[in-house]
Coordinates of C-alpha atoms in Angstrom, one line a residue:
Chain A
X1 CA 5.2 46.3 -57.1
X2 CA 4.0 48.2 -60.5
X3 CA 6.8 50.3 -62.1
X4 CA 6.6 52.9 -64.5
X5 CA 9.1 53.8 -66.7
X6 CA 9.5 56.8 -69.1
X7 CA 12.0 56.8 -71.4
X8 CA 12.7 53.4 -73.7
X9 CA 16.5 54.4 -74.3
X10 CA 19.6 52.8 -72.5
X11 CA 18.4 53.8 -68.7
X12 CA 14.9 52.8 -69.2
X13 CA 15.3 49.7 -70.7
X14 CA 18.5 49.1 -68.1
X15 CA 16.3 49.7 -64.9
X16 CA 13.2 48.4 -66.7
X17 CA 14.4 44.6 -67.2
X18 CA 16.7 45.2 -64.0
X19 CA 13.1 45.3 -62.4
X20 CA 11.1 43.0 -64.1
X21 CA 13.6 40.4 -62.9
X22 CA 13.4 41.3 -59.4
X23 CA 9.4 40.1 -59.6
X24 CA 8.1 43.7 -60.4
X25 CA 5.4 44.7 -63.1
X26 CA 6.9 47.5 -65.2
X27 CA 5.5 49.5 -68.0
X28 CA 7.6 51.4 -70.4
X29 CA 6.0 54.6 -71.3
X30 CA 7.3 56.8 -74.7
X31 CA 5.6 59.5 -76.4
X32 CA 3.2 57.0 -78.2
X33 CA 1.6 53.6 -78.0
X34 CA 3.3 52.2 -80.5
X35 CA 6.9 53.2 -79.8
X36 CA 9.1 49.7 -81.6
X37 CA 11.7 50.1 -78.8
X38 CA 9.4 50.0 -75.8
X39 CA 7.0 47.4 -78.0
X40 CA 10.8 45.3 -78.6
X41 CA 11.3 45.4 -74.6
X42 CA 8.1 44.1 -73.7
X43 CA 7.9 41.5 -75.6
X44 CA 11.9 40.4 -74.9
X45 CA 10.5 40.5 -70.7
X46 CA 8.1 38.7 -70.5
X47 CA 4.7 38.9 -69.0
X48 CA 5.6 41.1 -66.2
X49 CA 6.9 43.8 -68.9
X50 CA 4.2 46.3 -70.7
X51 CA 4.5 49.2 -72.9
X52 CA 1.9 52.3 -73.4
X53 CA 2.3 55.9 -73.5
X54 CA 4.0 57.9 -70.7
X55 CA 0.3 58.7 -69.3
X56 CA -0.2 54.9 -69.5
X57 CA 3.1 54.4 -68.1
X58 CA 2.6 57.1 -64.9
X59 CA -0.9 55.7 -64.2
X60 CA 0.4 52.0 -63.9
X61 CA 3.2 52.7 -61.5
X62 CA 3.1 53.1 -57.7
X63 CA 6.5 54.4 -58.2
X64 CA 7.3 55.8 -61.4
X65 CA 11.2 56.2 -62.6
X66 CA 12.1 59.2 -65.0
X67 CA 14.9 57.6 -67.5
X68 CA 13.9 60.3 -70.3
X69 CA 17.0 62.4 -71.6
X70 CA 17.3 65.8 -69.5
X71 CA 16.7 68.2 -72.1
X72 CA 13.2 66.9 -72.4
X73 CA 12.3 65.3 -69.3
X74 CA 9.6 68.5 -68.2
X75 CA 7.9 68.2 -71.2
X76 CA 7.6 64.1 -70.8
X77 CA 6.6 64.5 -67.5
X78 CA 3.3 66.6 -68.8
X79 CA 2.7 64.4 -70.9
X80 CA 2.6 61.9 -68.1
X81 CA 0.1 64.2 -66.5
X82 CA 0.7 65.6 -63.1
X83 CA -3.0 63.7 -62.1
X84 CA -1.3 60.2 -62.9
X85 CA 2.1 61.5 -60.6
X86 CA 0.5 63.0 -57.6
X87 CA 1.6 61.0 -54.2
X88 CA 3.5 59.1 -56.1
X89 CA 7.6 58.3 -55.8
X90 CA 9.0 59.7 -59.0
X91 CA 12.6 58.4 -59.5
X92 CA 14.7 61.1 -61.3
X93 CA 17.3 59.5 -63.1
X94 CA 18.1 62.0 -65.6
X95 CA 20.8 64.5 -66.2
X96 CA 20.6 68.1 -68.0
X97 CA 22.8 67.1 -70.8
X98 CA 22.4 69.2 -74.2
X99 CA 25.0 67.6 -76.6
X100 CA 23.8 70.2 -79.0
X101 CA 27.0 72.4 -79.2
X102 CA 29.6 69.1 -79.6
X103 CA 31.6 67.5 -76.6
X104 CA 32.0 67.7 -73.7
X105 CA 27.8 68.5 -73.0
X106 CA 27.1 71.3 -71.0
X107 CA 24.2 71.4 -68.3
X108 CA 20.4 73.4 -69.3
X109 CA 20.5 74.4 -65.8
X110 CA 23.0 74.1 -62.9
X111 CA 25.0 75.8 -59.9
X112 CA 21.6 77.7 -58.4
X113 CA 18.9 75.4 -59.7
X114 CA 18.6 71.7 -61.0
X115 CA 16.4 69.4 -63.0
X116 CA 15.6 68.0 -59.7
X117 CA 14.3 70.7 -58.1
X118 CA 12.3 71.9 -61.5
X119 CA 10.5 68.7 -62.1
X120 CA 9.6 69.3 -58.1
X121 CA 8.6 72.3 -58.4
X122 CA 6.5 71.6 -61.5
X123 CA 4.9 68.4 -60.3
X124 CA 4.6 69.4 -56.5
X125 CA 2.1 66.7 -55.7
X126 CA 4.6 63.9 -56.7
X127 CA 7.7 63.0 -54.2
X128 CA 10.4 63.5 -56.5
X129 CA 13.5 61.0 -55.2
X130 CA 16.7 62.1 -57.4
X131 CA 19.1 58.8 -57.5
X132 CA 21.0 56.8 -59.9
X133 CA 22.5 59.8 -62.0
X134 CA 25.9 59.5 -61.1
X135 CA 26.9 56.3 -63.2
X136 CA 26.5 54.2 -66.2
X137 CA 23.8 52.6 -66.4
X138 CA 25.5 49.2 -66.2
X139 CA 26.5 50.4 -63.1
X140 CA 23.3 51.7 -61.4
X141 CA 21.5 47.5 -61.5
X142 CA 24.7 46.5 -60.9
X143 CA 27.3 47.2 -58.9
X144 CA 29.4 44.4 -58.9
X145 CA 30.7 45.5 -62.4
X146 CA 32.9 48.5 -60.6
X147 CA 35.3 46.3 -57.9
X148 CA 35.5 47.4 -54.7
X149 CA 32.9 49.5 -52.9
X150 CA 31.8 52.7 -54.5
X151 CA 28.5 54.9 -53.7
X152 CA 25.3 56.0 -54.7
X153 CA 23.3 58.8 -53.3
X154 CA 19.6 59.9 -52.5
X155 CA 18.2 63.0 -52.4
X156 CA 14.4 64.7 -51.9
X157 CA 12.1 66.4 -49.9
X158 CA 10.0 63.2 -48.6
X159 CA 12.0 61.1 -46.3
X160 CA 9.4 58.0 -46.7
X161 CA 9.8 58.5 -50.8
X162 CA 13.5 58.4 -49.9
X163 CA 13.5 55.2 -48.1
X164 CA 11.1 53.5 -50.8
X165 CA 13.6 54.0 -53.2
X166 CA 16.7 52.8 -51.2
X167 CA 15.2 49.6 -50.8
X168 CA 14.9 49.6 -54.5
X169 CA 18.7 50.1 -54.8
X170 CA 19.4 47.6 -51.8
X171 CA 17.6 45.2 -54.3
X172 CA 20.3 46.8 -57.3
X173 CA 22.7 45.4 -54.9
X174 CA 24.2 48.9 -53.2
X175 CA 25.2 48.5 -49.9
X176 CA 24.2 51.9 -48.4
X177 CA 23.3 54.7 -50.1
X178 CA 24.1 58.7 -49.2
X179 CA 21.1 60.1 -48.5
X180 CA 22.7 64.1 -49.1
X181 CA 19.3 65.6 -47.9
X182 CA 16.3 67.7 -49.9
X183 CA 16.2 67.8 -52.9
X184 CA 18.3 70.7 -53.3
X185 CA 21.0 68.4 -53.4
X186 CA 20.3 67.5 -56.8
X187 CA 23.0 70.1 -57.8
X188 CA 25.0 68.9 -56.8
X189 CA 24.5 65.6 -57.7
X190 CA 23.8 66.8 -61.2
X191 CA 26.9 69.1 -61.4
X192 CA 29.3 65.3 -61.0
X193 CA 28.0 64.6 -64.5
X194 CA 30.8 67.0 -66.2
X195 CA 33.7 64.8 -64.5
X196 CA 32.0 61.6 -65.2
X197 CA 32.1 62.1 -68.8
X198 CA 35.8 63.5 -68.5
X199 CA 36.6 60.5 -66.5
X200 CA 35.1 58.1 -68.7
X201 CA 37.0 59.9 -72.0
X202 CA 40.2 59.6 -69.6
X203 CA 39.7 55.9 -68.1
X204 CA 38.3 54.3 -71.4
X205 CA 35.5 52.4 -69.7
X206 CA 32.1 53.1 -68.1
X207 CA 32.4 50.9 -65.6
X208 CA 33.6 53.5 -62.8
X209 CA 31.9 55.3 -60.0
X210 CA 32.7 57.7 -57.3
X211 CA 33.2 56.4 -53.9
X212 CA 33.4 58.7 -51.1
X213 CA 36.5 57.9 -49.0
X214 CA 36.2 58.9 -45.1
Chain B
X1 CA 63.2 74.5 -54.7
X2 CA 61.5 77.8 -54.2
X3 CA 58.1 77.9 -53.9
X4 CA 55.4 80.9 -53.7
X5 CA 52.3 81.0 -52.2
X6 CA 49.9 83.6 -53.2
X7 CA 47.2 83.7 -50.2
X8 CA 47.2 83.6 -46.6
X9 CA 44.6 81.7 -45.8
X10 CA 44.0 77.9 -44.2
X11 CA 45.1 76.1 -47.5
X12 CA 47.6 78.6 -48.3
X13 CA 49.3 77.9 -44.9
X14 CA 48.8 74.9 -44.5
X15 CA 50.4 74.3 -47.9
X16 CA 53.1 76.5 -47.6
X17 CA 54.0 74.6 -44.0
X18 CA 54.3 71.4 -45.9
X19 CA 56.4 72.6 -48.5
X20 CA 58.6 74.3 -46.2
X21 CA 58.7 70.6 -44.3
X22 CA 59.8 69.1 -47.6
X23 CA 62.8 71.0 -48.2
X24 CA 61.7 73.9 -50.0
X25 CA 62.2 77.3 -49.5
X26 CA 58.7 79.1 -49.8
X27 CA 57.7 82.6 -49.5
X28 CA 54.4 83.7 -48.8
X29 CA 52.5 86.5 -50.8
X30 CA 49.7 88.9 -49.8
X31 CA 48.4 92.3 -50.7
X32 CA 50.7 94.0 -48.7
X33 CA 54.2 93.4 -47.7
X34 CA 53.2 93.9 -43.9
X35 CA 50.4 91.1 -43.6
X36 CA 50.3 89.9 -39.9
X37 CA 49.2 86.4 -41.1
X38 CA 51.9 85.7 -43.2
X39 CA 54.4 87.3 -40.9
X40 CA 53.0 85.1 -38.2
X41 CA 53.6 82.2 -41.0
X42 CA 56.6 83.1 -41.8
X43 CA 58.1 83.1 -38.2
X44 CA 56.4 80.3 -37.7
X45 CA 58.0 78.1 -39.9
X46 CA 61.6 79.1 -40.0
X47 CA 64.2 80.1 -42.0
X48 CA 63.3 78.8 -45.2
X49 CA 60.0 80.7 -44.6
X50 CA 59.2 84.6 -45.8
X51 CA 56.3 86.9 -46.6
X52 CA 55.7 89.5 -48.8
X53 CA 53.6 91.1 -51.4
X54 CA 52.0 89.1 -54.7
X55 CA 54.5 90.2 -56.7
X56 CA 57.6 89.3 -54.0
X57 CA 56.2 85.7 -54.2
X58 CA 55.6 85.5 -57.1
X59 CA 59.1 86.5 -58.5
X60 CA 60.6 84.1 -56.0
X61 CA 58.8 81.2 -56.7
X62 CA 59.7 79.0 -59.6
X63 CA 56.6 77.3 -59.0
X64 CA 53.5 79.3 -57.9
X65 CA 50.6 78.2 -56.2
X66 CA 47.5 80.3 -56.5
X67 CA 45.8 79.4 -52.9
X68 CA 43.3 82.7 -52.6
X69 CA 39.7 82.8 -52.5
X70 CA 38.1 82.4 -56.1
X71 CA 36.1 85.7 -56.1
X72 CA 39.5 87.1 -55.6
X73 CA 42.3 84.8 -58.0
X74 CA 42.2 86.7 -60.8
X75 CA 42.9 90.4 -59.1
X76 CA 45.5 88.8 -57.0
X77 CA 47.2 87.5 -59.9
X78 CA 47.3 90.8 -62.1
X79 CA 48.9 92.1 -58.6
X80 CA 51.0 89.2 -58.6
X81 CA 52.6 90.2 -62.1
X82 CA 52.2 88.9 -65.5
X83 CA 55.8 89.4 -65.7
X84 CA 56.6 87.2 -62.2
X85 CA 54.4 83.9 -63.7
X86 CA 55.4 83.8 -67.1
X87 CA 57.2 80.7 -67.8
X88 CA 56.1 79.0 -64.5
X89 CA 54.3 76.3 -63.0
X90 CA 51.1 78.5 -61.8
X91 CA 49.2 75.6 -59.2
X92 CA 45.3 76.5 -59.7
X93 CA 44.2 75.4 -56.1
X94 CA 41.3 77.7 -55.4
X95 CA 37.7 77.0 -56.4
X96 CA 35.2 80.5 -57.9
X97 CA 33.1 79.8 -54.5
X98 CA 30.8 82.9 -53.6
X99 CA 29.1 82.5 -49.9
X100 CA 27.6 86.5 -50.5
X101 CA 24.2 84.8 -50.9
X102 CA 24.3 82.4 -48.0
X103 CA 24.8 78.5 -47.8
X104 CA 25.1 76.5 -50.1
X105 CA 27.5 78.6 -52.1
X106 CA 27.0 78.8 -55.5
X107 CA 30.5 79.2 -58.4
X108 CA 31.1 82.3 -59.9
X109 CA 31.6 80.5 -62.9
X110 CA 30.9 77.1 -64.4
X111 CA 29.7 74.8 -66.8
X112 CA 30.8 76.6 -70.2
X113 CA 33.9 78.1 -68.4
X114 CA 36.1 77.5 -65.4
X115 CA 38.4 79.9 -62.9
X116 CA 41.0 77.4 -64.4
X117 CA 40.6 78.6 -67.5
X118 CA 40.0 82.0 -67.1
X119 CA 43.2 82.3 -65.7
X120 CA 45.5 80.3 -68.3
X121 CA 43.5 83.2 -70.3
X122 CA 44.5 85.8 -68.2
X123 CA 48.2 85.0 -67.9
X124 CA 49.0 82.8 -71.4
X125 CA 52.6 82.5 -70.8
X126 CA 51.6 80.8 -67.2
X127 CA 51.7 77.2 -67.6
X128 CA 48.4 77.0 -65.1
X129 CA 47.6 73.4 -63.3
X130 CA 44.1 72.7 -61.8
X131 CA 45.1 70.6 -58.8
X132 CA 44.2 69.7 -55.3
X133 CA 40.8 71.9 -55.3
X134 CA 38.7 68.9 -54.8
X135 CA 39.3 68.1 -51.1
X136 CA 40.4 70.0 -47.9
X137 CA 43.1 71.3 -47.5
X138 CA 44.1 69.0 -44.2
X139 CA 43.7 66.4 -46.9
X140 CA 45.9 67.8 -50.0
X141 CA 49.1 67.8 -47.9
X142 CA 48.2 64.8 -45.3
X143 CA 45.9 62.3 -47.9
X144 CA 46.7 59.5 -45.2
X145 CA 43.9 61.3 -42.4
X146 CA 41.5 59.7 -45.3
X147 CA 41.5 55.7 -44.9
X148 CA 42.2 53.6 -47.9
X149 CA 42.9 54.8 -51.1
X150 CA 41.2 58.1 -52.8
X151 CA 42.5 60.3 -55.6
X152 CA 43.7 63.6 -56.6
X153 CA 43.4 65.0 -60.1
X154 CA 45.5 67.4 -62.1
X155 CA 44.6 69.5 -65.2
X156 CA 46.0 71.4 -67.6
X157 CA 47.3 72.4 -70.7
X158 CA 51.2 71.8 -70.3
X159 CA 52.1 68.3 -70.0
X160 CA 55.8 68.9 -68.6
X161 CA 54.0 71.5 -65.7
X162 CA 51.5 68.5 -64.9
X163 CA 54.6 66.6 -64.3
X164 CA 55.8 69.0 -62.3
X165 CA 52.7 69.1 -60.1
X166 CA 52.6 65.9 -59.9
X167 CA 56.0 64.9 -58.3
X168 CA 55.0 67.4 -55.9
X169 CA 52.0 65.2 -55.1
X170 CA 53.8 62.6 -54.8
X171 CA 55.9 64.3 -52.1
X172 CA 52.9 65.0 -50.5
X173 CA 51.5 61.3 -50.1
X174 CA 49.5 60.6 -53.4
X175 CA 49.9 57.8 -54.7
X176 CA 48.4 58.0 -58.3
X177 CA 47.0 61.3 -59.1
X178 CA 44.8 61.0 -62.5
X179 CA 45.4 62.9 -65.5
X180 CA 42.3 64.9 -66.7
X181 CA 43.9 66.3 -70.1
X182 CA 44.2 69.8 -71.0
X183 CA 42.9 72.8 -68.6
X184 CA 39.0 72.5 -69.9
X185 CA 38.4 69.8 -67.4
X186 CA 38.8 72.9 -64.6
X187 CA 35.0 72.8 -65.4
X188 CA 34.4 69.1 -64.3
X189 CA 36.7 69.8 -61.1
X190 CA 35.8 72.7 -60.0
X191 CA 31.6 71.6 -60.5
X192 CA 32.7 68.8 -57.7
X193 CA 32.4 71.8 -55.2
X194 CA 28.7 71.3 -54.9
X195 CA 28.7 68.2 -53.8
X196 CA 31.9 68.4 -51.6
X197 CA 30.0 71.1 -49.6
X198 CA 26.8 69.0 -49.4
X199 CA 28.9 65.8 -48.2
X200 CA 30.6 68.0 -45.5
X201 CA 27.0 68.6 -44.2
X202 CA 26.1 65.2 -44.7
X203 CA 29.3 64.0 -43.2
X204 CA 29.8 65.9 -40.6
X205 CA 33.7 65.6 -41.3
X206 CA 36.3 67.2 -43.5
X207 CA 38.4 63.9 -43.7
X208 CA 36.8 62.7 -46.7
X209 CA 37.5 62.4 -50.9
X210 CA 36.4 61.4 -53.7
X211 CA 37.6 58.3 -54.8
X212 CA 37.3 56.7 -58.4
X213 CA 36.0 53.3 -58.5
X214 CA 37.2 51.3 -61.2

């Protein structure tokens, strides 16, 4: 399958080479052509591994992932160009976070709205799958790391887009994913992010997830 | 010991019935001294059981648990007394829910602030704990109805109250509750709503918690 990525930090370059080792083509998109960490990835993956802009990026994929940081994921996503995200799965991975004000981050938007639902509402064409934004990103291409079994969890309008992308994370190695519904969900979701990073200040690794007990 | 519940309402019974199994002597505390509910509680559970007002529990407590409805905590505490919780263990169980616009309920405060924290504000000579507000309230006094392991959290800004609380966990059946710090992770608990809601639609059961994978 061809991947897009946006985003060439930690995530992006996580689920990028996560991918390209499961046999997909993946291009890393970034603001420009040129970007030295997205030129440094490609060239460390192999032939299967490309890097562009995030138009170039968003055209290549069939599914595209968005690993760009929160606070300017909208304005990455217009970049990509709704025309290159329309019908297309578009993997939100990102959180809200604005480290601006010091620690701990607070959320850009949260409780009746999430970055979810505004990158759906702004690209409404594209079937916007949020996943993945619960955990490290050790954690999300591989669960082994965490002992024992711990979750992960879908959410989006499309239920086809859905189940595209939980065969991606059966491939991550998660057993079955929570699919929690439309994309409203993403609040949810995006509202964990607070007690992840006070866990992770508390338990001293990153290697932790949530796992729902029932 | 004596205990007071402030609230009359499923967790504040079903808390109070616990603590009253345990040994303690635990009066029940409403808006008014007459409040069928917590009469009917009271006779309920014997004679180490009573109602009566906010203030009446609160005065007989040496630890106090707030158990009323978020929208509501902070009025039922100023009835409750400044003067009754100073210098005590004031048990933060209730989460700043508002239904008034439908499902999914949306918190009354977040992100930046916390109920938590608005009420070790309120009351500064409380020593105020954030527990047991992540789960239902079959589960805070009965965490074996969840299979295997899951956790509980506690919060706040006095360590030798957290200690406090935490025996009383233990009573009830934790095994290991987790340590957040001081009472600004409120924010990350109380945020855990959203999704705890979504997962009880998801679910279709209230015998289910968080665990922490690690």
């Amino acid at each position: 399958m061809r991947i897009g990525i946006l985003g060439t930090g930690d995530v992006g370059s996580r689920l990028g080479t996560k991918l390209v080792s499961l046999g997909n083509e993946v291009r890393m998109g970034s603001r420009t052509a040129s970007n030295p960490k997205a030129s440094r990835w490609a060239k460390a993956n192999g032939l299967r591994a490309s890097a562009g802009t995030f138009a170039d990026a968003a055209k290549f994929g069939e599914v595209v992932f968005n690993c760009t940081a929160g606070l300017v994921s909208l304005e990455a996503l217009r970049l990509a160009g709704g025309e290159n995200l329309g019908g297309k799965v578009l993997v939100d991975v990102a959180n809200p976070l604005d480290f601006s004000k010091g620690m701990p981050p607070t959320l850009t938007v949260c409780n009746t709205d999430s970055l979810g639902e505004q990158i759906q509402r702004a690209f409404p064409d594209a079937k916007v799958v949020k996943a993945l934004n619960t955990m490290g990103n050790e954690v999300m291409v591989n669960p082994g790391l965490v002992p024992g079994e711990h979750d992960t969890f879908v959410c989006g309008n499309d239920p086809k887009a859905k189940a595209k992308v939980v065969e991606i994370l059966l491939a991550f190695g998660w057993k079955s994913p929570i699919d929690l519904g439309d994309m409203t969900a993403a609040r949810g979701l995006e509202m964990m992010l607070p007690i992840w990073v006070r866990l992770l200040g508390t338990l001293k690794t990153r290697s932790f997830n949530f796992k729902i007990a029932k």
